[in-house]
Amino acid sequence: MRFFLVASMVVLCFIGISEGGSLRKNFYRTSCPQAEQIVKNITQQHVSSRPELPAKLLRLHFHDCFVRGCDGSVLLESTASNTAEKDAIPNLSLAGFDVIKNIKDVVEAKCPGTVSCADILALAARDAVSVQFNNEPKWEVLTGRRDGTVSKSSEALINIPSPFQNITQLKQIFASKNLTLHDLVVLSGAHTIGVGHCNLFSRRLFNFTGKGDQDPSLNPTYANFLKTKCQGLSDRTTTVEMDPNSSTKFDGHYYPILLQNKGLFTSDATLLTTKQSRNIVNELVSQNKFFTEFAQSMQRMGAIEVLSGSNGEIRRTCSVVN
């Protein structure tokens, strides 16, 4: 019996680590024991005065992981000889960099050269969303990522899922990151918080097939409402809630809205176009089910192509390589 228990513990420990490759729980337990609490405290301080921040940090984490994996490469600034991911078109509206810098500065003062920017971003995204839930973590973040030293805008254009893409294109991108259709539908639920710029969906309102028409799959009443907000195809400044009347509350509201054909982007509406994806949407109408599945998919996304061991580096400043 003792052998069985020991063997079971070994297997469980292996599973806990292998889910994220070389990532593990409390990676900085001995090297910087205050690290995760520092991230949590500073993130909470910023969110208390900036309710839009959870959506911003969550998006920043997503965009980081889909290009070269979760390596903090989205935080790097462009140089005279290189245009970084941060300056790619899909990333021009990213925000929250100041929060990551604030956290990194404090962590560096406590534990120089120890905690990666990639881990700080992964933790801050989780902690920002969790503020709404009295800081009860909504998913586990395994740590041990190292920072990448390469950041190219051209790679962001290729790898970041687009709001204009259909289900086939989205499945291909997710599959290239070892994520499934299920992960795609679950992670799309992050659109329960945040806003979208009109130019990312205005074609659905004003010129869907190039004939000045409207996307027939879009709820007509909702389309009329959106037309009162967006001034036309060229409107690049106006923003609209992705989840109507619920854009700062992380909940399961996205899926009932989607089933009413009120998904804002083509990438939302397309989740209803196959039987398999629509079935997943129906399952996730249950908020508890969504929270459970989102936690699992976030762990899988947070483990995409992570750098570990002697790969990459621990940046001293998140915006520049050492």
Short mmCIF file of C-alpha atoms in Angstrom, two decimals:
data_model
loop_
_atom_site.label_atom_id
_atom_site.label_comp_id
_atom_site.label_asym_id
_atom_site.label_seq_id
_atom_site.Cartn_x
_atom_site.Cartn_y
_atom_site.Cartn_z
CA MET A 1 0.00 0.00 0.00
CA ARG A 2 2.84 2.39 0.89
CA PHE A 3 4.47 1.75 -2.50
CA PHE A 4 1.16 2.49 -4.27
CA LEU A 5 0.75 5.80 -2.42
CA VAL A 6 4.30 6.89 -3.17
CA ALA A 7 3.96 5.86 -6.82
CA SER A 8 0.66 7.73 -7.08
CA MET A 9 2.25 10.88 -5.64
CA VAL A 10 5.09 10.65 -8.14
CA VAL A 11 2.62 10.32 -11.02
CA LEU A 12 0.54 13.24 -9.76
CA CYS A 13 3.62 15.43 -9.38
CA PHE A 14 4.71 14.52 -12.90
CA ILE A 15 1.30 15.40 -14.29
CA GLY A 16 1.32 18.72 -12.43
CA ILE A 17 4.64 19.65 -14.02
CA SER A 18 4.15 18.14 -17.47
CA GLU A 19 0.87 20.01 -18.11
CA GLY A 20 3.05 23.08 -18.57
CA GLY A 21 6.20 21.30 -19.66
CA SER A 22 8.89 22.65 -17.34
CA LEU A 23 6.48 24.92 -15.48
CA ARG A 24 5.53 24.18 -11.91
CA LYS A 25 3.62 25.59 -8.98
CA ASN A 26 5.49 28.15 -6.85
CA PHE A 27 8.62 28.10 -9.00
CA TYR A 28 10.01 31.04 -7.01
CA ARG A 29 9.26 29.50 -3.61
CA THR A 30 12.92 29.68 -2.52
CA SER A 31 14.49 32.14 -5.00
CA CYS A 32 11.94 34.93 -4.50
CA PRO A 33 9.18 33.84 -2.09
CA GLN A 34 7.49 37.28 -2.13
CA ALA A 35 7.18 37.41 -5.93
CA GLU A 36 3.61 36.19 -6.43
CA GLN A 37 2.27 38.28 -3.56
CA ILE A 38 3.97 41.39 -4.97
CA VAL A 39 2.34 40.77 -8.36
CA LYS A 40 -1.04 40.28 -6.71
CA ASN A 41 -0.82 43.38 -4.51
CA ILE A 42 0.30 45.78 -7.23
CA THR A 43 -2.18 44.41 -9.76
CA GLN A 44 -4.99 44.83 -7.24
CA GLN A 45 -3.97 48.44 -6.60
CA HIS A 46 -4.11 49.30 -10.30
CA VAL A 47 -7.40 47.47 -10.94
CA SER A 48 -9.11 49.30 -8.06
CA SER A 49 -8.85 52.56 -10.01
CA ARG A 50 -8.94 51.13 -13.54
CA PRO A 51 -11.86 48.69 -13.98
CA GLU A 52 -10.95 48.15 -17.65
CA LEU A 53 -7.55 46.70 -16.69
CA PRO A 54 -8.48 42.99 -16.33
CA ALA A 55 -9.50 42.90 -19.99
CA LYS A 56 -6.33 44.77 -21.00
CA LEU A 57 -3.95 42.47 -19.14
CA LEU A 58 -5.77 39.34 -20.24
CA ARG A 59 -5.48 40.44 -23.87
CA LEU A 60 -1.81 41.31 -23.40
CA HIS A 61 -1.17 37.79 -22.08
CA PHE A 62 -3.10 36.21 -24.98
CA HIS A 63 -1.15 38.18 -27.58
CA ASP A 64 2.12 37.28 -25.91
CA CYS A 65 1.44 33.54 -25.87
CA PHE A 66 0.33 33.28 -29.50
CA VAL A 67 3.64 34.67 -30.81
CA ARG A 68 6.75 32.63 -29.91
CA GLY A 69 4.91 31.27 -26.89
CA CYS A 70 4.47 32.87 -23.47
CA ASP A 71 7.91 34.51 -23.39
CA GLY A 72 7.19 38.17 -22.73
CA SER A 73 8.22 39.08 -26.28
CA VAL A 74 5.16 41.33 -26.65
CA LEU A 75 6.69 43.61 -23.99
CA LEU A 76 9.85 44.36 -25.97
CA GLU A 77 10.24 47.76 -27.61
CA SER A 78 11.20 48.19 -31.26
CA THR A 79 14.79 49.15 -32.06
CA ALA A 80 16.39 51.04 -34.94
CA SER A 81 16.90 47.75 -36.77
CA ASN A 82 13.78 45.82 -35.76
CA THR A 83 10.02 46.44 -35.49
CA ALA A 84 8.80 44.49 -32.48
CA GLU A 85 5.49 42.65 -31.91
CA LYS A 86 4.28 45.57 -29.82
CA ASP A 87 4.17 47.76 -32.94
CA ALA A 88 2.37 45.26 -35.17
CA ILE A 89 -1.11 46.34 -36.28
CA PRO A 90 -2.99 43.82 -34.07
CA ASN A 91 -1.07 45.07 -31.03
CA LEU A 92 -1.34 48.83 -31.42
CA SER A 93 -4.29 48.98 -29.03
CA LEU A 94 -2.69 46.82 -26.34
CA ALA A 95 -2.41 48.35 -22.87
CA GLY A 96 -1.23 47.49 -19.39
CA PHE A 97 2.49 47.75 -20.10
CA ASP A 98 2.82 50.30 -17.31
CA VAL A 99 1.45 47.84 -14.78
CA ILE A 100 3.91 45.13 -15.80
CA LYS A 101 6.75 47.66 -15.56
CA ASN A 102 5.62 48.74 -12.10
CA ILE A 103 5.52 45.14 -10.90
CA LYS A 104 8.87 44.28 -12.47
CA ASP A 105 10.58 47.29 -10.86
CA VAL A 106 9.40 46.26 -7.39
CA VAL A 107 10.24 42.57 -7.91
CA GLU A 108 13.71 43.45 -9.26
CA ALA A 109 14.40 45.53 -6.15
CA LYS A 110 13.58 42.50 -3.97
CA CYS A 111 15.04 39.71 -6.13
CA PRO A 112 17.35 40.99 -8.90
CA GLY A 113 17.51 38.91 -12.08
CA THR A 114 15.21 36.19 -10.75
CA VAL A 115 11.58 36.57 -11.89
CA SER A 116 10.78 36.64 -15.60
CA CYS A 117 8.61 39.24 -17.29
CA ALA A 118 6.70 36.38 -18.93
CA ASP A 119 5.71 35.00 -15.51
CA ILE A 120 4.81 38.45 -14.21
CA LEU A 121 2.46 38.97 -17.17
CA ALA A 122 0.83 35.54 -16.75
CA LEU A 123 0.29 36.13 -13.03
CA ALA A 124 -0.93 39.72 -13.44
CA ALA A 125 -3.53 38.71 -16.05
CA ARG A 126 -4.93 36.09 -13.66
CA ASP A 127 -4.79 38.36 -10.63
CA ALA A 128 -6.49 41.25 -12.45
CA VAL A 129 -9.46 39.08 -13.41
CA SER A 130 -9.57 37.63 -9.88
CA VAL A 131 -9.98 41.01 -8.13
CA GLN A 132 -13.71 40.83 -8.91
CA PHE A 133 -13.86 37.56 -6.96
CA ASN A 134 -12.30 38.94 -3.76
CA ASN A 135 -8.89 37.98 -5.17
CA GLU A 136 -9.75 34.28 -5.23
CA PRO A 137 -7.62 32.99 -8.16
CA LYS A 138 -9.83 31.99 -11.11
CA TRP A 139 -7.16 29.70 -12.54
CA GLU A 140 -3.80 28.33 -11.48
CA VAL A 141 -0.69 29.88 -13.01
CA LEU A 142 2.30 27.58 -13.10
CA THR A 143 5.59 29.48 -13.23
CA GLY A 144 9.14 29.03 -14.46
CA ARG A 145 8.93 30.76 -17.86
CA ARG A 146 11.99 32.54 -19.16
CA ASP A 147 11.97 35.65 -21.32
CA GLY A 148 12.49 35.57 -25.07
CA THR A 149 15.07 37.73 -26.82
CA VAL A 150 13.35 37.99 -30.22
CA SER A 151 10.26 40.05 -31.10
CA LYS A 152 9.13 40.60 -34.70
CA SER A 153 6.02 42.44 -35.84
CA SER A 154 5.74 40.16 -38.89
CA GLU A 155 5.25 37.15 -36.62
CA ALA A 156 2.46 38.89 -34.73
CA LEU A 157 0.57 39.44 -37.98
CA ILE A 158 0.78 35.74 -38.82
CA ASN A 159 0.12 34.17 -35.43
CA ILE A 160 -2.42 36.30 -33.55
CA PRO A 161 -6.03 35.22 -34.15
CA SER A 162 -7.96 37.91 -36.00
CA PRO A 163 -11.50 39.19 -35.33
CA PHE A 164 -12.10 38.80 -39.09
CA GLN A 165 -11.30 35.07 -39.23
CA ASN A 166 -13.74 32.19 -39.71
CA ILE A 167 -13.87 28.92 -37.80
CA THR A 168 -11.54 27.09 -40.21
CA GLN A 169 -8.85 29.76 -39.97
CA LEU A 170 -9.15 30.02 -36.19
CA LYS A 171 -8.93 26.25 -35.75
CA GLN A 172 -5.73 26.21 -37.79
CA ILE A 173 -4.08 28.88 -35.65
CA PHE A 174 -5.12 27.20 -32.40
CA ALA A 175 -4.00 23.79 -33.65
CA SER A 176 -0.58 25.25 -34.48
CA LYS A 177 -0.31 26.10 -30.77
CA ASN A 178 -1.49 22.61 -29.72
CA LEU A 179 -4.86 24.02 -28.67
CA THR A 180 -8.15 22.38 -29.61
CA LEU A 181 -11.50 23.56 -30.95
CA HIS A 182 -12.72 23.28 -27.37
CA ASP A 183 -9.96 25.64 -26.22
CA LEU A 184 -10.90 28.03 -29.03
CA VAL A 185 -14.53 28.26 -27.94
CA VAL A 186 -13.65 28.45 -24.24
CA LEU A 187 -10.95 31.10 -24.60
CA SER A 188 -13.25 33.18 -26.81
CA GLY A 189 -15.26 33.60 -23.62
CA ALA A 190 -12.62 36.13 -22.55
CA HIS A 191 -14.67 38.51 -24.71
CA THR A 192 -17.03 38.72 -21.75
CA ILE A 193 -14.85 41.66 -20.67
CA GLY A 194 -13.41 44.52 -22.67
CA VAL A 195 -14.34 46.58 -25.70
CA GLY A 196 -13.88 46.35 -29.45
CA HIS A 197 -13.03 49.11 -31.92
CA CYS A 198 -15.67 49.76 -34.59
CA ASN A 199 -13.30 49.15 -37.49
CA LEU A 200 -12.93 45.53 -36.35
CA PHE A 201 -16.59 44.74 -37.02
CA SER A 202 -18.03 47.68 -39.03
CA ARG A 203 -17.94 45.71 -42.27
CA ARG A 204 -20.61 43.46 -40.76
CA LEU A 205 -22.79 46.55 -40.37
CA PHE A 206 -22.19 48.55 -43.52
CA ASN A 207 -20.57 46.49 -46.28
CA PHE A 208 -20.61 42.77 -45.54
CA THR A 209 -20.35 41.47 -49.12
CA GLY A 210 -19.16 44.69 -50.75
CA LYS A 211 -22.68 45.79 -51.68
CA GLY A 212 -23.41 48.11 -48.75
CA ASP A 213 -25.22 45.28 -46.95
CA GLN A 214 -25.39 43.93 -43.41
CA ASP A 215 -24.24 40.53 -42.13
CA PRO A 216 -27.46 38.46 -42.09
CA SER A 217 -26.13 36.37 -39.19
CA LEU A 218 -26.03 39.45 -36.93
CA ASN A 219 -29.07 40.10 -34.74
CA PRO A 220 -30.89 42.95 -36.59
CA THR A 221 -31.84 44.84 -33.42
CA TYR A 222 -28.28 44.61 -32.15
CA ALA A 223 -26.97 45.71 -35.56
CA ASN A 224 -29.18 48.81 -35.44
CA PHE A 225 -27.84 49.60 -31.97
CA LEU A 226 -24.23 49.24 -33.17
CA LYS A 227 -24.95 51.59 -36.07
CA THR A 228 -25.85 54.29 -33.55
CA LYS A 229 -22.37 53.91 -32.06
CA CYS A 230 -20.13 53.43 -35.10
CA GLN A 231 -19.96 56.22 -37.65
CA GLY A 232 -19.04 54.02 -40.60
CA LEU A 233 -16.35 51.81 -42.08
CA SER A 234 -13.61 54.36 -41.37
CA ASP A 235 -14.42 54.78 -37.65
CA ARG A 236 -11.24 53.67 -35.87
CA THR A 237 -11.71 55.46 -32.56
CA THR A 238 -15.15 54.49 -31.23
CA THR A 239 -15.30 51.44 -28.98
CA VAL A 240 -18.24 49.22 -28.08
CA GLU A 241 -18.64 46.68 -25.27
CA MET A 242 -17.93 43.16 -26.51
CA ASP A 243 -20.43 41.80 -23.98
CA PRO A 244 -23.32 44.32 -23.88
CA ASN A 245 -23.83 45.92 -20.45
CA SER A 246 -21.28 43.59 -18.88
CA SER A 247 -17.89 44.62 -20.22
CA THR A 248 -16.12 44.97 -16.86
CA LYS A 249 -17.65 41.89 -15.23
CA PHE A 250 -16.02 38.53 -15.86
CA ASP A 251 -18.94 36.10 -16.13
CA GLY A 252 -20.58 33.58 -18.47
CA HIS A 253 -22.74 36.18 -20.21
CA TYR A 254 -20.82 35.90 -23.50
CA TYR A 255 -22.38 32.57 -24.49
CA PRO A 256 -26.10 33.41 -24.07
CA ILE A 257 -25.39 36.65 -25.99
CA LEU A 258 -23.65 34.66 -28.71
CA LEU A 259 -26.68 32.37 -29.08
CA GLN A 260 -28.80 35.51 -29.60
CA ASN A 261 -26.54 36.28 -32.60
CA LYS A 262 -25.01 39.24 -30.77
CA GLY A 263 -21.39 38.17 -31.11
CA LEU A 264 -19.52 41.37 -32.01
CA PHE A 265 -16.80 40.02 -34.31
CA THR A 266 -16.83 37.58 -37.20
CA SER A 267 -14.58 35.42 -34.99
CA ASP A 268 -17.40 35.31 -32.40
CA ALA A 269 -20.25 34.63 -34.81
CA THR A 270 -18.31 31.88 -36.54
CA LEU A 271 -18.41 29.76 -33.37
CA LEU A 272 -22.04 29.00 -34.23
CA THR A 273 -21.31 27.82 -37.78
CA THR A 274 -20.34 24.20 -37.06
CA LYS A 275 -22.28 21.64 -35.06
CA GLN A 276 -19.32 20.78 -32.86
CA SER A 277 -18.45 24.37 -31.93
CA ARG A 278 -22.10 25.30 -31.40
CA ASN A 279 -22.52 22.34 -29.04
CA ILE A 280 -19.59 23.62 -26.99
CA VAL A 281 -21.17 27.09 -26.88
CA ASN A 282 -24.39 25.54 -25.56
CA GLU A 283 -22.47 23.71 -22.83
CA LEU A 284 -20.74 26.90 -21.72
CA VAL A 285 -24.01 28.77 -21.16
CA SER A 286 -23.62 27.36 -17.64
CA GLN A 287 -21.39 29.91 -15.92
CA ASN A 288 -19.90 27.33 -13.55
CA LYS A 289 -19.03 25.12 -16.51
CA PHE A 290 -17.42 28.09 -18.27
CA PHE A 291 -15.32 29.02 -15.22
CA THR A 292 -14.09 25.43 -14.87
CA GLU A 293 -13.24 25.03 -18.54
CA PHE A 294 -11.70 28.50 -18.82
CA ALA A 295 -9.31 27.71 -15.96
CA GLN A 296 -8.12 24.57 -17.75
CA SER A 297 -7.76 26.22 -21.15
CA MET A 298 -5.85 29.15 -19.65
CA GLN A 299 -3.34 26.73 -18.17
CA ARG A 300 -2.88 25.10 -21.57
CA MET A 301 -2.50 28.46 -23.28
CA GLY A 302 -0.07 29.64 -20.62
CA ALA A 303 2.17 26.69 -21.42
CA ILE A 304 2.54 27.40 -25.18
CA GLU A 305 6.18 27.07 -26.28
CA VAL A 306 7.58 28.24 -22.96
CA LEU A 307 11.32 28.80 -22.61
CA SER A 308 13.06 27.15 -19.68
CA GLY A 309 16.44 25.99 -18.43
CA SER A 310 19.19 27.86 -20.28
CA ASN A 311 16.86 29.07 -23.07
CA GLY A 312 16.01 32.76 -23.13
CA GLU A 313 16.91 34.99 -20.20
CA ILE A 314 15.52 36.78 -17.16
CA ARG A 315 15.22 40.36 -18.37
CA ARG A 316 16.20 43.10 -15.96
CA THR A 317 13.84 45.47 -17.76
CA CYS A 318 10.82 44.01 -19.53
CA SER A 319 11.00 46.34 -22.54
CA VAL A 320 14.60 45.55 -23.57
CA VAL A 321 16.76 42.44 -23.77
CA ASN A 322 19.69 42.27 -21.38
#
